[in-house]
mmCIF file of C-alpha atoms and ligand atoms in Angstrom:
data_model
loop_
_atom_site.group_PDB
_atom_site.id
_atom_site.type_symbol
_atom_site.label_atom_id
_atom_site.label_comp_id
_atom_site.label_asym_id
_atom_site.label_seq_id
_atom_site.Cartn_x
_atom_site.Cartn_y
_atom_site.Cartn_z
ATOM 1 C CA UNK A 1 40.774 -60.427 -44.909
ATOM 2 C CA UNK A 2 41.172 -62.695 -42.032
ATOM 3 C CA UNK A 3 38.017 -62.998 -40.231
ATOM 4 C CA UNK A 4 37.335 -64.143 -36.624
ATOM 5 C CA UNK A 5 33.831 -65.780 -37.681
ATOM 6 C CA UNK A 6 33.974 -69.550 -38.507
ATOM 7 C CA UNK A 7 35.689 -70.722 -41.507
ATOM 8 C CA UNK A 8 33.927 -73.079 -43.985
ATOM 9 C CA UNK A 9 35.311 -76.329 -42.161
ATOM 10 C CA UNK A 10 34.183 -75.221 -38.710
ATOM 11 C CA UNK A 11 37.099 -73.949 -37.293
ATOM 12 C CA UNK A 12 38.308 -70.677 -35.651
ATOM 13 C CA UNK A 13 42.177 -70.777 -36.319
ATOM 14 C CA UNK A 14 43.079 -73.923 -34.743
ATOM 15 C CA UNK A 15 39.851 -74.290 -32.558
ATOM 16 C CA UNK A 16 36.590 -75.950 -33.253
ATOM 17 C CA UNK A 17 35.843 -78.651 -35.643
ATOM 18 C CA UNK A 18 33.426 -81.774 -34.993
ATOM 19 C CA UNK A 19 35.101 -84.249 -33.042
ATOM 20 C CA UNK A 20 32.133 -86.755 -32.727
ATOM 21 C CA UNK A 21 31.500 -90.444 -32.469
ATOM 22 C CA UNK A 22 30.834 -92.377 -35.737
ATOM 23 C CA UNK A 23 26.995 -92.921 -34.755
ATOM 24 C CA UNK A 24 26.370 -89.300 -34.607
ATOM 25 C CA UNK A 25 27.922 -88.194 -37.890
ATOM 26 C CA UNK A 26 24.811 -88.288 -39.755
ATOM 27 C CA UNK A 27 22.980 -86.351 -37.362
ATOM 28 C CA UNK A 28 25.637 -83.432 -37.325
ATOM 29 C CA UNK A 29 26.022 -83.701 -40.627
ATOM 30 C CA UNK A 30 22.142 -83.141 -41.362
ATOM 31 C CA UNK A 31 22.421 -80.102 -38.964
ATOM 32 C CA UNK A 32 25.415 -78.537 -40.597
ATOM 33 C CA UNK A 33 23.747 -79.233 -44.321
ATOM 34 C CA UNK A 34 20.538 -77.516 -42.902
ATOM 35 C CA UNK A 35 21.105 -74.682 -40.262
ATOM 36 C CA UNK A 36 22.308 -71.961 -42.664
ATOM 37 C CA UNK A 37 19.437 -72.585 -45.182
ATOM 38 C CA UNK A 38 16.722 -72.610 -42.395
ATOM 39 C CA UNK A 39 18.160 -69.478 -40.666
ATOM 40 C CA UNK A 40 18.467 -67.354 -43.969
ATOM 41 C CA UNK A 41 14.898 -68.771 -44.722
ATOM 42 C CA UNK A 42 12.249 -66.025 -44.979
ATOM 43 C CA UNK A 43 9.650 -68.066 -43.079
ATOM 44 C CA UNK A 44 12.279 -68.863 -40.192
ATOM 45 C CA UNK A 45 13.344 -65.384 -39.824
ATOM 46 C CA UNK A 46 9.479 -64.099 -39.660
ATOM 47 C CA UNK A 47 8.707 -66.621 -37.028
ATOM 48 C CA UNK A 48 12.161 -66.180 -35.055
ATOM 49 C CA UNK A 49 11.662 -62.497 -34.771
ATOM 50 C CA UNK A 50 8.091 -62.417 -33.817
ATOM 51 C CA UNK A 51 8.526 -64.693 -31.045
ATOM 52 C CA UNK A 52 11.810 -62.451 -30.027
ATOM 53 C CA UNK A 53 9.312 -59.478 -30.100
ATOM 54 C CA UNK A 54 6.099 -60.861 -28.707
ATOM 55 C CA UNK A 55 7.123 -63.714 -26.562
ATOM 56 C CA UNK A 56 10.694 -63.011 -25.390
ATOM 57 C CA UNK A 57 10.140 -59.128 -25.289
ATOM 58 C CA UNK A 58 12.836 -57.692 -27.519
ATOM 59 C CA UNK A 59 14.323 -55.485 -28.266
ATOM 60 C CA UNK A 60 15.873 -55.538 -24.694
ATOM 61 C CA UNK A 61 16.700 -51.827 -23.768
ATOM 62 C CA UNK A 62 20.417 -50.241 -23.939
ATOM 63 C CA UNK A 63 20.153 -48.239 -20.608
ATOM 64 C CA UNK A 64 22.348 -45.640 -20.045
ATOM 65 C CA UNK A 65 23.701 -46.057 -16.334
ATOM 66 C CA UNK A 66 24.348 -42.811 -15.035
ATOM 67 C CA UNK A 67 25.736 -42.978 -11.802
ATOM 68 C CA UNK A 68 28.104 -46.141 -12.718
ATOM 69 C CA UNK A 69 29.020 -43.772 -15.861
ATOM 70 C CA UNK A 70 30.285 -41.192 -13.297
ATOM 71 C CA UNK A 71 32.041 -43.436 -11.003
ATOM 72 C CA UNK A 72 34.031 -45.327 -13.792
ATOM 73 C CA UNK A 73 34.336 -42.065 -15.992
ATOM 74 C CA UNK A 74 33.077 -43.259 -19.422
ATOM 75 C CA UNK A 75 29.784 -43.699 -20.903
ATOM 76 C CA UNK A 76 28.441 -47.038 -19.754
ATOM 77 C CA UNK A 77 25.629 -48.549 -21.528
ATOM 78 C CA UNK A 78 24.136 -51.741 -20.033
ATOM 79 C CA UNK A 79 22.505 -54.075 -22.571
ATOM 80 C CA UNK A 80 19.548 -55.452 -20.852
ATOM 81 C CA UNK A 81 19.193 -59.324 -21.407
ATOM 82 C CA UNK A 82 18.192 -59.674 -17.761
ATOM 83 C CA UNK A 83 14.771 -58.113 -19.085
ATOM 84 C CA UNK A 84 13.989 -61.023 -21.302
ATOM 85 C CA UNK A 85 11.194 -63.617 -20.824
ATOM 86 C CA UNK A 86 13.042 -66.458 -18.376
ATOM 87 C CA UNK A 87 15.528 -63.948 -17.129
ATOM 88 C CA UNK A 88 18.456 -64.323 -19.339
ATOM 89 C CA UNK A 89 19.982 -64.246 -22.901
ATOM 90 C CA UNK A 90 19.408 -68.217 -23.178
ATOM 91 C CA UNK A 91 16.032 -67.966 -24.613
ATOM 92 C CA UNK A 92 16.986 -66.071 -27.558
ATOM 93 C CA UNK A 93 18.952 -69.446 -28.531
ATOM 94 C CA UNK A 94 16.348 -72.074 -27.279
ATOM 95 C CA UNK A 95 13.567 -70.279 -29.450
ATOM 96 C CA UNK A 96 15.941 -70.407 -32.713
ATOM 97 C CA UNK A 97 16.804 -73.754 -32.341
ATOM 98 C CA UNK A 98 13.385 -75.361 -31.378
ATOM 99 C CA UNK A 99 12.460 -73.819 -34.781
ATOM 100 C CA UNK A 100 15.143 -75.177 -36.622
ATOM 101 C CA UNK A 101 14.315 -78.713 -35.022
ATOM 102 C CA UNK A 102 10.699 -78.404 -36.135
ATOM 103 C CA UNK A 103 11.969 -77.514 -39.655
ATOM 104 C CA UNK A 104 14.085 -80.783 -39.156
ATOM 105 C CA UNK A 105 11.119 -82.765 -38.721
ATOM 106 C CA UNK A 106 12.394 -83.775 -35.149
ATOM 107 C CA UNK A 107 10.049 -84.524 -32.698
ATOM 108 C CA UNK A 108 12.119 -84.961 -29.232
ATOM 109 C CA UNK A 109 14.042 -82.680 -27.691
ATOM 110 C CA UNK A 110 16.953 -83.159 -25.353
ATOM 111 C CA UNK A 111 19.154 -80.786 -23.466
ATOM 112 C CA UNK A 112 21.731 -80.587 -20.826
ATOM 113 C CA UNK A 113 22.132 -78.189 -18.012
ATOM 114 C CA UNK A 114 23.960 -77.037 -15.167
ATOM 115 C CA UNK A 115 22.380 -74.558 -12.782
ATOM 116 C CA UNK A 116 19.056 -75.144 -14.761
ATOM 117 C CA UNK A 117 19.061 -71.743 -16.706
ATOM 118 C CA UNK A 118 19.194 -73.773 -20.001
ATOM 119 C CA UNK A 119 16.861 -76.484 -19.040
ATOM 120 C CA UNK A 120 14.248 -73.922 -18.069
ATOM 121 C CA UNK A 121 14.881 -72.139 -21.292
ATOM 122 C CA UNK A 122 14.321 -74.943 -23.216
ATOM 123 C CA UNK A 123 11.407 -76.600 -21.149
ATOM 124 C CA UNK A 124 9.925 -73.377 -22.043
ATOM 125 C CA UNK A 125 10.242 -73.208 -25.627
ATOM 126 C CA UNK A 126 9.111 -77.118 -25.597
ATOM 127 C CA UNK A 127 5.872 -76.203 -23.769
ATOM 128 C CA UNK A 128 5.396 -73.371 -26.474
ATOM 129 C CA UNK A 129 5.793 -75.716 -29.415
ATOM 130 C CA UNK A 130 4.068 -78.967 -27.679
ATOM 131 C CA UNK A 131 7.546 -81.130 -28.119
ATOM 132 C CA UNK A 132 8.688 -83.753 -25.662
ATOM 133 C CA UNK A 133 11.388 -82.330 -23.537
ATOM 134 C CA UNK A 134 14.157 -84.602 -21.646
ATOM 135 C CA UNK A 135 16.569 -82.512 -19.686
ATOM 136 C CA UNK A 136 19.921 -84.046 -18.402
ATOM 137 C CA UNK A 137 20.958 -82.303 -15.223
ATOM 138 C CA UNK A 138 23.906 -83.648 -12.710
ATOM 139 C CA UNK A 139 22.567 -85.169 -9.500
ATOM 140 C CA UNK A 140 24.542 -82.660 -7.522
ATOM 141 C CA UNK A 141 22.766 -79.950 -9.704
ATOM 142 C CA UNK A 142 19.674 -81.400 -9.137
ATOM 143 C CA UNK A 143 19.808 -81.097 -5.589
ATOM 144 C CA UNK A 144 21.493 -77.805 -5.639
ATOM 145 C CA UNK A 145 19.047 -75.988 -8.126
ATOM 146 C CA UNK A 146 15.468 -77.318 -6.796
ATOM 147 C CA UNK A 147 13.444 -74.266 -7.995
ATOM 148 C CA UNK A 148 14.775 -74.628 -11.620
ATOM 149 C CA UNK A 149 13.994 -78.413 -11.378
ATOM 150 C CA UNK A 150 10.459 -77.945 -10.174
ATOM 151 C CA UNK A 151 10.040 -75.168 -13.136
ATOM 152 C CA UNK A 152 11.212 -77.672 -15.643
ATOM 153 C CA UNK A 153 8.956 -80.338 -14.634
ATOM 154 C CA UNK A 154 6.277 -77.627 -14.194
ATOM 155 C CA UNK A 155 6.634 -76.872 -18.013
ATOM 156 C CA UNK A 156 6.433 -80.678 -18.820
ATOM 157 C CA UNK A 157 9.665 -81.636 -19.120
ATOM 158 C CA UNK A 158 11.147 -84.832 -17.631
ATOM 159 C CA UNK A 159 14.421 -84.022 -15.606
ATOM 160 C CA UNK A 160 16.805 -87.041 -15.757
ATOM 161 C CA UNK A 161 19.494 -86.796 -12.791
ATOM 162 C CA UNK A 162 23.129 -88.223 -14.065
ATOM 163 C CA UNK A 163 24.968 -89.857 -11.451
ATOM 164 C CA UNK A 164 27.981 -90.444 -13.485
ATOM 165 C CA UNK A 165 31.558 -88.584 -12.740
ATOM 166 C CA UNK A 166 31.223 -85.485 -10.485
ATOM 167 C CA UNK A 167 27.259 -85.358 -11.108
ATOM 168 C CA UNK A 168 27.485 -81.849 -12.754
ATOM 169 C CA UNK A 169 27.235 -80.112 -16.114
ATOM 170 C CA UNK A 170 29.996 -82.011 -17.830
ATOM 171 C CA UNK A 171 28.666 -85.238 -16.724
ATOM 172 C CA UNK A 172 25.019 -84.152 -17.921
ATOM 173 C CA UNK A 173 26.587 -83.108 -21.265
ATOM 174 C CA UNK A 174 28.171 -86.699 -21.661
ATOM 175 C CA UNK A 175 24.806 -88.260 -20.737
ATOM 176 C CA UNK A 176 22.827 -85.925 -23.226
ATOM 177 C CA UNK A 177 25.074 -86.857 -26.246
ATOM 178 C CA UNK A 178 24.605 -90.821 -25.359
ATOM 179 C CA UNK A 179 20.856 -90.347 -25.609
ATOM 180 C CA UNK A 180 21.403 -88.518 -28.935
ATOM 181 C CA UNK A 181 23.324 -91.662 -30.007
ATOM 182 C CA UNK A 182 20.688 -93.834 -29.109
ATOM 183 C CA UNK A 183 17.917 -91.613 -30.976
ATOM 184 C CA UNK A 184 19.419 -90.053 -33.901
ATOM 185 C CA UNK A 185 16.262 -90.249 -36.183
ATOM 186 C CA UNK A 186 13.610 -88.123 -34.093
ATOM 187 C CA UNK A 187 15.612 -86.461 -31.493
ATOM 188 C CA UNK A 188 17.345 -82.814 -31.636
ATOM 189 C CA UNK A 189 19.792 -81.807 -29.194
ATOM 190 C CA UNK A 190 19.656 -77.927 -28.216
ATOM 191 C CA UNK A 191 22.943 -77.106 -26.737
ATOM 192 C CA UNK A 192 22.833 -73.962 -24.264
ATOM 193 C CA UNK A 193 26.119 -72.166 -25.382
ATOM 194 C CA UNK A 194 28.526 -71.733 -28.238
ATOM 195 C CA UNK A 195 30.096 -74.934 -27.336
ATOM 196 C CA UNK A 196 29.911 -78.426 -28.762
ATOM 197 C CA UNK A 197 30.820 -79.861 -32.351
ATOM 198 C CA UNK A 198 30.547 -77.645 -35.425
ATOM 199 C CA UNK A 199 27.958 -76.131 -36.416
ATOM 200 C CA UNK A 200 26.819 -75.501 -32.771
ATOM 201 C CA UNK A 201 29.040 -72.752 -31.837
ATOM 202 C CA UNK A 202 28.110 -71.019 -34.788
ATOM 203 C CA UNK A 203 24.904 -71.389 -34.830
ATOM 204 C CA UNK A 204 24.268 -70.571 -31.452
ATOM 205 C CA UNK A 205 26.576 -67.267 -32.085
ATOM 206 C CA UNK A 206 24.032 -66.221 -35.208
ATOM 207 C CA UNK A 207 21.068 -67.012 -32.854
ATOM 208 C CA UNK A 208 22.322 -64.592 -30.289
ATOM 209 C CA UNK A 209 23.724 -62.076 -32.629
ATOM 210 C CA UNK A 210 20.509 -60.191 -32.239
ATOM 211 C CA UNK A 211 22.244 -58.899 -29.178
ATOM 212 C CA UNK A 212 24.592 -56.827 -31.200
ATOM 213 C CA UNK A 213 22.277 -56.263 -33.905
ATOM 214 C CA UNK A 214 20.213 -54.277 -31.645
ATOM 215 C CA UNK A 215 23.088 -52.489 -29.932
ATOM 216 C CA UNK A 216 23.993 -51.170 -33.450
ATOM 217 C CA UNK A 217 20.714 -49.570 -33.765
ATOM 218 C CA UNK A 218 20.321 -48.345 -30.342
ATOM 219 C CA UNK A 219 24.023 -46.667 -30.493
ATOM 220 C CA UNK A 220 23.260 -44.794 -33.274
ATOM 221 C CA UNK A 221 19.959 -43.458 -31.974
ATOM 222 C CA UNK A 222 21.707 -42.302 -28.627
ATOM 223 C CA UNK A 223 25.530 -41.688 -29.764
ATOM 224 C CA UNK A 224 25.048 -41.146 -33.455
ATOM 225 C CA UNK A 225 27.546 -43.803 -34.470
ATOM 226 C CA UNK A 226 26.839 -47.622 -34.676
ATOM 227 C CA UNK A 227 29.967 -48.853 -32.471
ATOM 228 C CA UNK A 228 30.846 -48.590 -28.989
ATOM 229 C CA UNK A 229 34.671 -48.207 -27.619
ATOM 230 C CA UNK A 230 34.169 -51.086 -25.431
ATOM 231 C CA UNK A 231 32.392 -54.360 -25.305
ATOM 232 C CA UNK A 232 31.853 -56.397 -22.237
ATOM 233 C CA UNK A 233 30.640 -59.436 -21.348
ATOM 234 C CA UNK A 234 30.898 -62.627 -19.204
ATOM 235 C CA UNK A 235 31.897 -66.236 -20.331
ATOM 236 C CA UNK A 236 31.002 -69.462 -19.325
ATOM 237 C CA UNK A 237 30.589 -71.289 -22.701
ATOM 238 C CA UNK A 238 30.175 -67.919 -24.445
ATOM 239 C CA UNK A 239 27.047 -67.471 -26.036
ATOM 240 C CA UNK A 240 25.912 -63.841 -24.367
ATOM 241 C CA UNK A 241 29.245 -63.051 -25.212
ATOM 242 C CA UNK A 242 29.340 -64.260 -28.625
ATOM 243 C CA UNK A 243 25.823 -62.754 -29.536
ATOM 244 C CA UNK A 244 27.169 -59.207 -27.998
ATOM 245 C CA UNK A 245 30.122 -58.830 -30.118
ATOM 246 C CA UNK A 246 28.992 -60.905 -33.069
ATOM 247 C CA UNK A 247 28.577 -57.725 -35.548
ATOM 248 C CA UNK A 248 31.497 -56.357 -34.299
ATOM 249 C CA UNK A 249 34.051 -59.024 -34.132
ATOM 250 C CA UNK A 250 36.025 -58.029 -37.289
ATOM 251 C CA UNK A 251 35.918 -54.520 -36.282
ATOM 252 C CA UNK A 252 39.238 -53.471 -34.956
ATOM 253 C CA UNK A 253 37.940 -49.919 -33.584
ATOM 254 C CA UNK A 254 35.899 -51.902 -30.888
ATOM 255 C CA UNK A 255 38.037 -53.473 -27.635
ATOM 256 C CA UNK A 256 36.429 -56.655 -26.693
ATOM 257 C CA UNK A 257 36.806 -57.402 -22.877
ATOM 258 C CA UNK A 258 35.452 -60.970 -21.648
ATOM 259 C CA UNK A 259 34.969 -61.959 -17.824
ATOM 260 C CA UNK A 260 35.792 -65.679 -16.809
ATOM 261 C CA UNK A 261 35.352 -66.840 -13.791
ATOM 262 C CA UNK A 262 38.506 -66.624 -11.361
ATOM 263 C CA UNK A 263 36.581 -68.553 -8.457
ATOM 264 C CA UNK A 264 38.724 -68.382 -5.312
ATOM 265 C CA UNK A 265 41.683 -67.186 -7.548
ATOM 266 C CA UNK A 266 43.371 -68.680 -10.643
ATOM 267 C CA UNK A 267 46.476 -70.011 -8.738
ATOM 268 C CA UNK A 268 44.174 -71.741 -6.093
ATOM 269 C CA UNK A 269 42.688 -74.594 -8.151
ATOM 270 C CA UNK A 270 39.338 -73.613 -7.446
ATOM 271 C CA UNK A 271 38.864 -71.781 -10.480
ATOM 272 C CA UNK A 272 37.139 -71.774 -13.889
ATOM 273 C CA UNK A 273 39.399 -69.198 -15.429
ATOM 274 C CA UNK A 274 39.748 -71.688 -18.754
ATOM 275 C CA UNK A 275 40.992 -69.495 -21.137
ATOM 276 C CA UNK A 276 44.097 -68.415 -18.849
ATOM 277 C CA UNK A 277 44.732 -72.007 -17.186
ATOM 278 C CA UNK A 278 43.297 -74.209 -20.186
ATOM 279 C CA UNK A 279 45.469 -76.213 -22.412
ATOM 280 C CA UNK A 280 44.318 -77.663 -25.948
ATOM 281 C CA UNK A 281 42.250 -80.349 -25.399
ATOM 282 C CA UNK A 282 38.930 -81.818 -26.936
ATOM 283 C CA UNK A 283 35.666 -81.143 -24.769
ATOM 284 C CA UNK A 284 32.110 -82.203 -25.890
ATOM 285 C CA UNK A 285 32.942 -82.416 -29.829
ATOM 286 C CA UNK A 286 35.200 -79.237 -30.038
ATOM 287 C CA UNK A 287 39.092 -78.457 -29.860
ATOM 288 C CA UNK A 288 39.449 -76.164 -27.468
ATOM 289 C CA UNK A 289 41.066 -75.042 -24.109
ATOM 290 C CA UNK A 290 40.194 -77.355 -21.330
ATOM 291 C CA UNK A 291 40.996 -77.199 -17.784
ATOM 292 C CA UNK A 292 42.996 -80.672 -17.467
ATOM 293 C CA UNK A 293 45.742 -82.448 -15.487
ATOM 294 C CA UNK A 294 48.781 -83.606 -16.952
ATOM 295 C CA UNK A 295 47.208 -87.053 -18.117
ATOM 296 C CA UNK A 296 44.633 -84.860 -19.838
ATOM 297 C CA UNK A 297 41.962 -85.817 -17.757
ATOM 298 C CA UNK A 298 39.118 -82.811 -17.310
ATOM 299 C CA UNK A 299 39.464 -81.051 -13.851
ATOM 300 C CA UNK A 300 36.298 -80.020 -12.430
ATOM 301 C CA UNK A 301 35.914 -76.500 -12.344
ATOM 302 C CA UNK A 302 34.674 -73.901 -9.556
ATOM 303 C CA UNK A 303 32.793 -70.694 -9.473
ATOM 304 C CA UNK A 304 30.332 -69.013 -7.229
ATOM 305 C CA UNK A 305 28.178 -68.788 -10.450
ATOM 306 C CA UNK A 306 26.850 -71.843 -11.496
ATOM 307 C CA UNK A 307 26.189 -70.651 -15.147
ATOM 308 C CA UNK A 308 30.327 -69.972 -15.560
ATOM 309 C CA UNK A 309 31.703 -73.360 -14.140
ATOM 310 C CA UNK A 310 32.507 -75.188 -17.440
ATOM 311 C CA UNK A 311 35.846 -76.553 -17.939
ATOM 312 C CA UNK A 312 35.973 -75.793 -21.546
ATOM 313 C CA UNK A 313 35.417 -72.585 -23.439
ATOM 314 C CA UNK A 314 33.794 -71.943 -26.952
ATOM 315 C CA UNK A 315 36.250 -72.121 -29.802
ATOM 316 C CA UNK A 316 35.270 -68.514 -31.126
ATOM 317 C CA UNK A 317 36.629 -67.270 -27.873
ATOM 318 C CA UNK A 318 39.888 -69.537 -27.618
ATOM 319 C CA UNK A 319 40.679 -68.165 -30.883
ATOM 320 C CA UNK A 320 39.897 -64.502 -29.942
ATOM 321 C CA UNK A 321 42.216 -64.893 -27.129
ATOM 322 C CA UNK A 322 44.894 -66.729 -28.677
ATOM 323 C CA UNK A 323 45.102 -63.916 -31.412
ATOM 324 C CA UNK A 324 44.919 -61.314 -28.663
ATOM 325 C CA UNK A 325 41.695 -59.691 -30.302
ATOM 326 C CA UNK A 326 40.193 -59.658 -26.679
ATOM 327 C CA UNK A 327 41.172 -58.883 -22.965
ATOM 328 C CA UNK A 328 40.724 -61.531 -20.846
ATOM 329 C CA UNK A 329 40.064 -60.832 -17.271
ATOM 330 C CA UNK A 330 39.608 -63.307 -14.459
ATOM 331 C CA UNK A 331 37.284 -61.974 -11.573
ATOM 332 C CA UNK A 332 37.151 -63.935 -8.532
ATOM 333 C CA UNK A 333 33.867 -64.897 -6.467
ATOM 334 C CA UNK A 334 34.944 -61.803 -3.871
ATOM 335 C CA UNK A 335 34.932 -59.415 -6.840
ATOM 336 C CA UNK A 336 31.855 -60.671 -8.362
ATOM 337 C CA UNK A 337 29.881 -60.546 -5.375
ATOM 338 C CA UNK A 338 30.834 -56.793 -4.673
ATOM 339 C CA UNK A 339 30.000 -55.875 -8.258
ATOM 340 C CA UNK A 340 26.539 -57.417 -7.979
ATOM 341 C CA UNK A 341 26.097 -55.424 -4.902
ATOM 342 C CA UNK A 342 27.330 -52.270 -6.528
ATOM 343 C CA UNK A 343 24.862 -52.430 -9.438
ATOM 344 C CA UNK A 344 22.180 -52.947 -7.008
ATOM 345 C CA UNK A 345 23.041 -49.895 -5.091
ATOM 346 C CA UNK A 346 23.792 -47.669 -7.733
ATOM 347 C CA UNK A 347 21.614 -48.665 -10.796
ATOM 348 C CA UNK A 348 18.544 -50.560 -8.896
ATOM 349 C CA UNK A 349 19.526 -53.806 -11.041
ATOM 350 C CA UNK A 350 20.180 -56.896 -9.032
ATOM 351 C CA UNK A 351 22.474 -58.832 -11.914
ATOM 352 C CA UNK A 352 22.853 -62.456 -12.063
ATOM 353 C CA UNK A 353 26.313 -63.703 -10.658
ATOM 354 C CA UNK A 354 27.243 -64.541 -14.090
ATOM 355 C CA UNK A 355 26.565 -61.106 -14.997
ATOM 356 C CA UNK A 356 28.160 -59.515 -11.851
ATOM 357 C CA UNK A 357 31.557 -60.879 -13.157
ATOM 358 C CA UNK A 358 31.181 -58.535 -16.120
ATOM 359 C CA UNK A 359 30.710 -55.607 -14.154
ATOM 360 C CA UNK A 360 33.478 -56.794 -11.844
ATOM 361 C CA UNK A 361 35.971 -55.927 -14.998
ATOM 362 C CA UNK A 362 35.201 -52.048 -14.808
ATOM 363 C CA UNK A 363 37.582 -51.757 -11.608
ATOM 364 C CA UNK A 364 40.177 -53.164 -13.954
ATOM 365 C CA UNK A 365 40.101 -51.170 -17.030
ATOM 366 C CA UNK A 366 40.868 -47.518 -17.966
ATOM 367 C CA UNK A 367 38.655 -45.391 -19.741
ATOM 368 C CA UNK A 368 38.539 -42.063 -21.496
ATOM 369 C CA UNK A 369 35.960 -39.479 -20.511
ATOM 370 C CA UNK A 370 33.932 -40.104 -23.812
ATOM 371 C CA UNK A 371 34.638 -43.838 -24.286
ATOM 372 C CA UNK A 372 31.277 -45.755 -25.119
ATOM 373 C CA UNK A 373 31.128 -48.646 -23.328
ATOM 374 C CA UNK A 374 28.508 -51.328 -23.714
ATOM 375 C CA UNK A 375 28.299 -54.112 -20.954
ATOM 376 C CA UNK A 376 25.756 -57.105 -21.463
ATOM 377 C CA UNK A 377 23.918 -57.979 -18.449
ATOM 378 C CA UNK A 378 23.086 -61.404 -19.382
ATOM 379 C CA UNK A 379 20.550 -62.367 -16.544
ATOM 380 C CA UNK A 380 18.652 -61.089 -13.655
ATOM 381 C CA UNK A 381 19.863 -62.032 -10.202
ATOM 382 C CA UNK A 382 16.706 -63.481 -8.629
ATOM 383 C CA UNK A 383 17.842 -66.957 -8.887
ATOM 384 C CA UNK A 384 21.015 -65.618 -6.705
ATOM 385 C CA UNK A 385 19.718 -63.952 -3.923
ATOM 386 C CA UNK A 386 20.520 -66.657 -1.713
ATOM 387 C CA UNK A 387 24.047 -66.445 -2.572
ATOM 388 C CA UNK A 388 24.377 -62.718 -2.302
ATOM 389 C CA UNK A 389 22.808 -62.926 0.978
ATOM 390 C CA UNK A 390 24.754 -65.731 2.443
ATOM 391 C CA UNK A 391 28.162 -64.592 0.994
ATOM 392 C CA UNK A 392 29.046 -61.942 3.962
ATOM 393 C CA UNK A 393 27.495 -64.093 6.733
ATOM 394 C CA UNK A 394 30.150 -66.489 6.339
HETATM 395 C C1 LIG B 1 24.199 -69.312 -18.565
HETATM 396 C C2 LIG B 1 24.633 -68.155 -18.479
HETATM 397 C C3 LIG B 1 25.795 -67.702 -18.648
HETATM 398 C C4 LIG B 1 27.120 -68.149 -19.243
HETATM 399 O O1 LIG B 1 26.432 -68.967 -20.379
HETATM 400 P P1 LIG B 1 27.111 -68.091 -21.703
HETATM 401 O O2 LIG B 1 26.905 -69.193 -22.738
HETATM 402 O O3 LIG B 1 29.016 -67.873 -21.619
HETATM 403 O O4 LIG B 1 26.551 -66.896 -22.113
HETATM 404 C C5 LIG B 1 25.930 -66.138 -18.318
HETATM 405 N N1 LIG B 1 24.917 -65.464 -17.838
HETATM 406 C C6 LIG B 1 23.847 -65.916 -17.399
HETATM 407 C C7 LIG B 1 22.463 -65.211 -16.967
HETATM 408 C C8 LIG B 1 23.718 -67.367 -17.699
HETATM 409 O O5 LIG B 1 22.412 -67.958 -17.237
#
């Protein structure tokens, strides 16, 4: 049977692979040879699951959202990744990757970050494991995301501002790759989403798959069956969505809805709607859809939500979209803000702006009253309060 999971060569259909400079070949090859062995070992599983339970606070609740269910005439459950330690799903991945790094004998951790959420999640597990931590961050983002920079420093990480290009996430990623090329022996690169060269997209998806593993068990308890009719998640690079759908990806009974950031509107040029606008290209070691101009230059994406403005998209999601396994909706800034306020007012949950994009899809979908809908709230909105408040002042 055709599967939407990765094939033996690191591809999802036409997407994925490992397009890397010669000097990284051995690093990526070592990781490829190790990651499944490590992840499937009893020792890793024991430590990973203990940390997820006692440190991250898992399992995250599956909450039946009463008022929102009534409003959208369906049975709406929220998967509460916002309740995790450090406030989002990203910690599931960094906890797993730091254990893999340790198993591989690496002592120095590097990471890229945009808004700083992945940087904080990486600095957190480096403090936990007493490992050296260097985070590359575009200079523009360093200035925009002052609190996260201070958090990373407080956690013991060195934050290096990147001044190339537009000085944002894409440039920080390039710089992290450059560092990795210079220190392949002792350095492990923790990528923050289901992007990058194989095996990263598959590895990150597996480390986030705890989300759908829990959904299965929780749905049996609440609904007497282990699958929903709809799964909804936002996509930046795709990791919270990958975790949400992982154990249902080949189950055609389950509709998958992905929300990407429309920014000011798909046709305005101020957007991060990569699946809808992107063309096949190579970004950060992976063959996937990329927002690019006619010369193949990567264009700067825009979204009100810093976690969604990546000009690429994970190869798993590109393939799901191309094969029509998923519905992709783009949610604009104004729709996301309104959805964030709605969840706040109706359920008392202030979602991250990224997650608000997922909530924004509810208005655009037609449900049957007994449809079971599971929507992942990828993170909490504390970091976005200023943006929420300032939006209507403009
Ligand atoms: C980083 C982030 C995202 C986007 O990343 P994915 O890899 O697509 O999940 C979404 N929500 C929150 C809260 C984030 O911090």
